[in-house]
Amino acid sequence: MIASKFEAREDRPQLQFRHFGWHRVAGWWPPVCAWLLYILHASLYRNWLVDDAGISFAYARNLAAGFGLVSQSGVPPVEGFSNPAWTFGLALAELFGCFDPVWTPKLISIALILCAFLSLHGLIRYMLSENAPVFSFAVLACCSANPSFVIWTTSGLENPLYATLICSLLFLCVLASEEETPSSLAIMAGALSALITLTRPDGVVYSVLFPAALLFGPACSLRIRSQQFSAYLFPLSMLVGAYLWFRTTYFGEWLPNTYYAKPGSNAYRIVEEGAFGILRTLADLLANSAFPVGSDVALLVLAGFPLLMLGRSRLVEAKSLAIIFFFIAAGLAAYEVLPRDWMGEYRFATPLFPLLYLFVFMVLAALFRVWFAGGDFIHKALPASVVLVFLSGASGNFVFRIDRFLAAPTVPIEDVAKNYADRFNAYAEFLGLEEASLGAPDIGGALMYSRLRIVDLAGLCDRRIGRLIHRDKTALRRYLLEEARPTFIHVHGPWAIAFDLYADPGFSEQYMIIDEEAGPSVSGVRQIRAGSYVRKDALSQAALYRVSRLSQLKIEAARTLYPRHPRNVTGI
């Protein structure tokens, strides 16, 4: 038998001001200390932001400036982002004149992570009557030390908002499964679910979890249950429905353009691999969460939880663990459906890390109660020892991954700004081109700082390219060379392969080489690893002569020609 205070509902901490009041400051040291650790860890990455964040920045800046929800002023509206809630939040910061391309997203992220930590800490205090501070610090410190979590929540993307909203919804779901649910709580949950869906499209999977939590809750009449469901569905349907109406009216599409531009979903993999594929992903995430003995911990998580459920299903903690388990299952399903991300460090799994840490340590707390039913020293010393052993064992894995990322950070927006915005700004100035355009696959930094019209070769901000790039390469090249006709073209790596420019005979006739790294020919067609080109008919005779000197221009010279100002609005 398990001696637990959870068996008596009246002995559990209640969600009252006196319990969570600020007069008990000492009880809140875990989130504060873990948050400071998070800030220290985040400082290692300095001003790094991933280039894709610049796309949201550009949309937010143009919206605040009155040009509309567009990537550049004067271009047709294309929904080249999939994070409207994050983009609108940045637009508000820009509107109030407090947007800095580096500091604003970093500070917003830090504030959001504090909110996430407070939500998780409050949930752990609600679930545990003993050792709550120890286990809370374990969960939050692991999040703060995990490179995947910190890297992507400080990347400038929507990850910190996404993780914070999910942690907050989890807290409300646990409350709904244990307490009488007032309409106000259901309305808050509906609003959170809507914001999660509007932060990432795959976040829609979390919208079914609050209704499921209500079914776990105390029995009530059909009328009251209907009121709870209605209170939840009203803000969810209103907010999501309003944005869908706006999307179809403004962009003319039911889905964002990113859906078409990126590779298709991997839903077939769930059908083919079933539970084994999801369990393999879970084991992979656990190993990368730096559990010292990944397979053993995975076994503990997978076996310990059902044992708790079957052995003492009346435990309040078992019901809460079931809710956390459902959140993890929903997150894993969404992660499996999404196409594999080339950026590394599990960008799409950001909210799963706090959920996994929370679940594992809550299972450990329950198992300690089973294995060590007596002894105050055991109850206090053993959990603290386990936490210390875990954190020390995880440090080696974390340090290695931090060093690896610092040596080669994922597509920094600053590098894209130098290589594409500054460089091609200088080319246009050198060639005397007053109006010019640039086709490039990395466009975040270019949208922020380029004076040229940007043609997105990745297709996120270009409707035609987004629909052709993974479907019809011949039509893709025809559109690029005959309709888009950018003044400059730059391709590299997989984008050079995707466009295969020399497969179209008209390319050599229309464009001159600025610089090029050639590869081996295939079937008589010239292949390139990287290359920059300029359209011949855009140049005067004098400019044609100058093309041979373009490679002499350096990025430093481009900086002198075009000093950046973050508040300049992109557009010609």
Coordinates of N, CA and C in Angstrom, one line a residue, residues 277-415:
G277 N 7.2 3.2 -34.2 CA 7.9 4.5 -34.6 C 7.8 5.6 -33.6
I278 N 6.6 5.7 -33.0 CA 6.5 6.7 -31.9 C 7.4 6.4 -30.7
L279 N 7.4 5.1 -30.3 CA 8.3 4.8 -29.2 C 9.7 5.0 -29.5
R280 N 10.1 4.7 -30.8 CA 11.5 5.0 -31.2 C 11.8 6.5 -31.1
T281 N 10.9 7.3 -31.5 CA 11.1 8.8 -31.4 C 11.2 9.2 -29.9
L282 N 10.3 8.6 -29.1 CA 10.3 8.9 -27.7 C 11.7 8.5 -27.1
A283 N 12.2 7.3 -27.4 CA 13.5 6.9 -26.9 C 14.6 7.9 -27.3
D284 N 14.5 8.3 -28.6 CA 15.5 9.3 -29.1 C 15.5 10.6 -28.4
L285 N 14.3 11.1 -28.1 CA 14.1 12.3 -27.4 C 14.6 12.2 -26.0
L286 N 14.3 11.0 -25.3 CA 14.8 10.8 -24.0 C 16.3 10.8 -23.9
A287 N 16.9 10.1 -24.9 CA 18.4 10.1 -25.0 C 19.0 11.5 -25.2
N288 N 18.3 12.3 -26.0 CA 18.8 13.6 -26.2 C 18.4 14.6 -25.1
S289 N 17.5 14.1 -24.2 CA 17.3 14.9 -23.0 C 18.3 14.7 -22.0
A290 N 19.3 13.8 -22.3 CA 20.5 13.6 -21.5 C 20.3 12.8 -20.3
F291 N 19.3 11.8 -20.3 CA 19.2 10.9 -19.2 C 20.4 10.0 -19.2
P292 N 21.1 9.9 -18.1 CA 22.3 9.2 -18.0 C 22.2 7.7 -18.5
V293 N 21.1 7.1 -18.3 CA 20.9 5.7 -18.8 C 19.5 5.8 -19.6
G294 N 19.6 6.2 -20.8 CA 18.4 6.5 -21.6 C 17.5 5.3 -21.7
S295 N 18.0 4.1 -22.0 CA 17.1 3.0 -22.2 C 16.4 2.6 -20.9
D296 N 17.1 2.7 -19.7 CA 16.5 2.3 -18.5 C 15.5 3.4 -18.1
V297 N 15.8 4.6 -18.3 CA 14.8 5.7 -18.0 C 13.5 5.5 -18.9
A298 N 13.8 5.2 -20.2 CA 12.6 5.0 -21.0 C 11.8 3.8 -20.5
L299 N 12.5 2.7 -20.1 CA 11.7 1.6 -19.5 C 10.9 2.0 -18.3
L300 N 11.6 2.8 -17.4 CA 10.9 3.3 -16.2 C 9.6 4.1 -16.6
V301 N 9.8 5.0 -17.6 CA 8.7 5.8 -18.0 C 7.5 5.0 -18.5
L302 N 7.9 4.0 -19.4 CA 6.9 3.2 -20.1 C 6.3 2.2 -19.2
A303 N 7.0 1.7 -18.2 CA 6.5 0.6 -17.4 C 6.0 1.1 -16.0
G304 N 6.7 2.1 -15.5 CA 6.4 2.6 -14.1 C 5.0 3.2 -14.1
F305 N 4.7 4.0 -15.1 CA 3.4 4.7 -15.2 C 2.2 3.7 -15.2
P306 N 2.2 2.7 -16.1 CA 1.1 1.8 -16.1 C 1.0 1.1 -14.8
L307 N 2.1 0.7 -14.1 CA 2.0 0.1 -12.8 C 1.3 0.9 -11.8
L308 N 1.7 2.2 -11.8 CA 1.0 3.1 -10.9 C -0.5 3.2 -11.2
M309 N -0.8 3.3 -12.4 CA -2.2 3.4 -12.8 C -3.0 2.2 -12.4
L310 N -2.4 1.0 -12.7 CA -3.1 -0.3 -12.4 C -3.1 -0.6 -10.9
G311 N -2.0 -0.2 -10.2 CA -1.9 -0.6 -8.8 C -2.7 0.3 -7.9
R312 N -2.7 1.6 -8.2 CA -3.5 2.5 -7.3 C -4.2 3.6 -8.2
S313 N -5.2 3.2 -8.9 CA -5.8 4.1 -9.9 C -6.5 5.2 -9.2
R314 N -6.8 5.1 -7.8 CA -7.5 6.2 -7.2 C -6.6 7.3 -6.8
L315 N -5.3 7.1 -6.9 CA -4.4 8.2 -6.6 C -4.7 9.4 -7.5
V316 N -4.7 10.6 -6.8 CA -4.9 11.8 -7.6 C -3.8 12.0 -8.5
E317 N -2.5 11.7 -8.1 CA -1.3 11.9 -8.9 C -1.4 11.1 -10.2
A318 N -2.0 9.9 -10.1 CA -2.1 9.1 -11.3 C -3.0 9.8 -12.4
K319 N -4.1 10.4 -12.0 CA -4.9 11.1 -12.9 C -4.1 12.3 -13.5
S320 N -3.4 13.0 -12.7 CA -2.6 14.1 -13.3 C -1.5 13.6 -14.2
L321 N -0.9 12.5 -13.9 CA 0.1 11.9 -14.8 C -0.5 11.5 -16.1
A322 N -1.7 11.0 -16.0 CA -2.4 10.6 -17.3 C -2.6 11.8 -18.2
I323 N -2.9 13.0 -17.6 CA -3.1 14.2 -18.4 C -1.7 14.6 -19.0
I324 N -0.6 14.5 -18.3 CA 0.7 14.8 -18.8 C 1.0 13.8 -19.9
F325 N 0.7 12.6 -19.7 CA 1.0 11.5 -20.7 C 0.2 11.8 -22.0
F326 N -1.0 12.3 -21.9 CA -1.8 12.6 -23.1 C -1.1 13.8 -23.9
F327 N -0.6 14.8 -23.1 CA 0.1 15.9 -23.7 C 1.3 15.4 -24.5
I328 N 2.1 14.5 -23.9 CA 3.3 14.0 -24.5 C 2.9 13.2 -25.8
A329 N 1.8 12.4 -25.7 CA 1.3 11.6 -26.8 C 0.9 12.5 -28.0
A330 N 0.2 13.6 -27.6 CA -0.2 14.6 -28.7 C 1.0 15.2 -29.3
G331 N 2.0 15.6 -28.5 CA 3.2 16.3 -29.0 C 4.0 15.3 -29.9
L332 N 4.1 14.1 -29.5 CA 4.8 13.1 -30.3 C 4.1 12.8 -31.6
A333 N 2.8 12.8 -31.6 CA 2.0 12.6 -32.9 C 2.3 13.8 -33.8
A334 N 2.2 15.0 -33.3 CA 2.5 16.2 -34.1 C 3.9 16.1 -34.6
Y335 N 4.9 15.8 -33.8 CA 6.3 15.7 -34.2 C 6.5 14.7 -35.3
E336 N 5.8 13.5 -35.2 CA 6.0 12.5 -36.2 C 5.4 12.9 -37.5
V337 N 4.3 13.6 -37.5 CA 3.6 14.0 -38.8 C 4.4 15.0 -39.5
L338 N 5.1 15.9 -38.8 CA 5.9 17.0 -39.4 C 7.0 16.4 -40.2
P339 N 7.4 17.1 -41.4 CA 8.6 16.6 -42.1 C 9.8 16.8 -41.2
R340 N 10.8 15.9 -41.4 CA 12.0 16.0 -40.6 C 12.7 17.3 -40.9
D341 N 13.2 17.9 -39.8 CA 13.7 19.3 -39.9 C 15.2 19.2 -40.0
W342 N 15.8 19.9 -41.0 CA 17.2 19.8 -41.3 C 18.0 20.7 -40.3
M343 N 17.4 21.6 -39.5 CA 18.1 22.5 -38.7 C 18.7 21.9 -37.5
G344 N 18.3 20.7 -37.1 CA 18.9 20.0 -36.0 C 18.4 20.4 -34.6
E345 N 18.9 19.7 -33.6 CA 18.5 20.0 -32.2 C 17.0 20.0 -32.0
Y346 N 16.3 19.2 -32.7 CA 14.9 19.0 -32.4 C 14.0 20.3 -32.3
R347 N 14.1 21.0 -33.4 CA 13.4 22.3 -33.4 C 11.9 22.2 -33.1
F348 N 11.3 21.2 -33.7 CA 9.9 21.0 -33.5 C 9.5 20.3 -32.2
A349 N 10.4 19.9 -31.4 CA 10.1 19.2 -30.2 C 10.3 20.0 -29.0
T350 N 10.4 21.3 -29.1 CA 10.6 22.2 -28.0 C 9.7 22.0 -26.8
P351 N 8.4 22.0 -27.0 CA 7.5 21.8 -25.9 C 7.5 20.4 -25.3
L352 N 8.1 19.4 -26.0 CA 8.1 18.0 -25.5 C 9.1 17.9 -24.4
F353 N 10.2 18.7 -24.4 CA 11.2 18.5 -23.4 C 10.7 18.8 -22.0
P354 N 10.1 20.0 -21.7 CA 9.5 20.2 -20.4 C 8.5 19.1 -20.0
L355 N 7.7 18.7 -21.0 CA 6.7 17.6 -20.7 C 7.3 16.3 -20.3
L356 N 8.4 15.9 -21.0 CA 9.1 14.7 -20.7 C 9.8 14.8 -19.3
Y357 N 10.5 15.9 -19.1 CA 11.1 16.0 -17.8 C 10.1 16.0 -16.7
L358 N 9.0 16.7 -16.8 CA 7.9 16.7 -15.8 C 7.4 15.3 -15.6
F359 N 7.1 14.6 -16.7 CA 6.5 13.2 -16.5 C 7.5 12.3 -15.8
V360 N 8.7 12.3 -16.3 CA 9.7 11.4 -15.7 C 9.9 11.6 -14.2
F361 N 10.1 12.9 -13.8 CA 10.3 13.2 -12.4 C 9.1 13.0 -11.6
M362 N 7.9 13.2 -12.1 CA 6.7 12.9 -11.4 C 6.5 11.4 -11.2
V363 N 6.8 10.6 -12.2 CA 6.8 9.2 -12.0 C 7.8 8.7 -10.9
L364 N 9.0 9.3 -11.0 CA 10.0 9.0 -9.9 C 9.5 9.4 -8.6
A365 N 8.8 10.5 -8.4 CA 8.3 10.9 -7.1 C 7.3 9.9 -6.6
A366 N 6.4 9.4 -7.6 CA 5.4 8.4 -7.2 C 6.1 7.1 -6.8
L367 N 7.1 6.7 -7.6 CA 7.8 5.4 -7.3 C 8.5 5.5 -6.0
F368 N 9.1 6.6 -5.7 CA 9.8 6.8 -4.4 C 8.8 6.5 -3.3
R369 N 7.6 6.9 -3.5 CA 6.5 6.7 -2.5 C 6.2 5.3 -2.3
V370 N 6.3 4.5 -3.4 CA 6.1 3.1 -3.4 C 7.2 2.3 -2.7
W371 N 8.4 2.7 -3.2 CA 9.6 1.9 -2.7 C 10.1 2.3 -1.3
F372 N 9.9 3.5 -1.0 CA 10.4 4.0 0.3 C 9.2 4.6 1.1
A373 N 8.4 3.8 1.6 CA 7.1 4.3 2.2 C 7.4 5.0 3.6
G374 N 8.5 4.8 4.2 CA 8.7 5.4 5.5 C 10.1 6.1 5.6
G375 N 10.2 6.9 6.5 CA 11.5 7.5 6.8 C 11.6 8.9 6.2
D376 N 11.6 9.9 7.1 CA 11.7 11.3 6.6 C 13.0 11.6 5.9
F377 N 14.1 11.0 6.4 CA 15.4 11.2 5.7 C 15.4 10.6 4.3
I378 N 14.8 9.4 4.1 CA 14.7 8.8 2.8 C 13.9 9.7 1.9
H379 N 12.8 10.2 2.4 CA 11.9 11.0 1.5 C 12.5 12.3 1.1
K380 N 13.5 12.8 1.9 CA 14.1 14.1 1.5 C 15.4 14.0 0.8
A381 N 16.3 13.1 1.4 CA 17.6 13.0 0.9 C 17.7 12.2 -0.5
L382 N 16.9 11.2 -0.6 CA 17.1 10.4 -1.8 C 16.7 11.1 -3.1
P383 N 15.5 11.8 -3.1 CA 15.2 12.6 -4.3 C 16.2 13.6 -4.6
A384 N 16.7 14.3 -3.6 CA 17.8 15.3 -3.9 C 19.0 14.7 -4.5
S385 N 19.4 13.5 -4.0 CA 20.6 12.8 -4.5 C 20.4 12.4 -5.9
V386 N 19.2 11.9 -6.2 CA 18.9 11.4 -7.6 C 19.0 12.6 -8.6
V387 N 18.4 13.7 -8.1 CA 18.5 14.9 -9.0 C 19.9 15.4 -9.2
L388 N 20.7 15.4 -8.2 CA 22.1 15.8 -8.3 C 22.9 14.8 -9.3
V389 N 22.6 13.5 -9.1 CA 23.3 12.6 -10.0 C 22.9 12.8 -11.4
F390 N 21.6 13.0 -11.6 CA 21.1 13.2 -13.0 C 21.7 14.4 -13.6
L391 N 21.7 15.6 -12.9 CA 22.2 16.8 -13.5 C 23.7 16.7 -13.8
S392 N 24.5 16.0 -12.9 CA 25.9 15.9 -13.1 C 26.2 14.9 -14.3
G393 N 25.3 13.9 -14.4 CA 25.5 12.9 -15.5 C 25.1 13.6 -16.8
A394 N 24.2 14.5 -16.8 CA 23.7 15.1 -18.0 C 24.7 16.2 -18.5
S395 N 25.5 16.7 -17.7 CA 26.3 17.9 -18.0 C 27.2 17.6 -19.2
G396 N 27.8 16.4 -19.2 CA 28.8 16.1 -20.3 C 28.1 16.1 -21.7
N397 N 26.9 15.5 -21.7 CA 26.1 15.5 -23.0 C 25.8 16.9 -23.4
F398 N 25.3 17.7 -22.4 CA 24.9 19.1 -22.7 C 26.1 19.9 -23.2
V399 N 27.2 19.8 -22.5 CA 28.4 20.6 -22.9 C 28.9 20.3 -24.3
F400 N 28.9 19.0 -24.6 CA 29.3 18.6 -26.0 C 28.4 19.2 -27.0
R401 N 27.1 19.2 -26.8 CA 26.2 19.7 -27.8 C 26.2 21.3 -27.9
I402 N 26.4 21.9 -26.7 CA 26.6 23.4 -26.8 C 27.8 23.8 -27.6
D403 N 28.9 23.1 -27.3 CA 30.2 23.4 -28.1 C 30.0 23.1 -29.6
R404 N 29.3 22.1 -29.9 CA 29.1 21.7 -31.3 C 28.2 22.8 -32.0
F405 N 27.2 23.3 -31.3 CA 26.4 24.3 -31.9 C 27.1 25.6 -32.0
L406 N 27.9 26.0 -31.0 CA 28.6 27.3 -31.0 C 29.6 27.3 -32.2
A407 N 30.2 26.1 -32.5 CA 31.1 26.0 -33.6 C 30.5 26.2 -34.9
A408 N 29.2 25.8 -35.1 CA 28.5 25.9 -36.3 C 27.0 26.2 -36.1
P409 N 26.7 27.4 -35.7 CA 25.3 27.7 -35.4 C 24.4 27.6 -36.7
T410 N 23.2 27.3 -36.5 CA 22.3 27.1 -37.6 C 21.9 28.4 -38.3
V411 N 22.3 28.6 -39.5 CA 22.0 29.7 -40.4 C 21.8 31.0 -39.7
P412 N 22.8 31.7 -39.1 CA 22.6 32.9 -38.4 C 22.0 34.0 -39.3
I413 N 21.1 34.7 -38.9 CA 20.5 35.8 -39.7 C 21.6 36.9 -40.0
E414 N 22.6 37.0 -39.2 CA 23.6 38.0 -39.4 C 24.5 37.6 -40.6
D415 N 24.7 36.3 -40.8 CA 25.5 35.8 -41.9 C 24.7 36.0 -43.2

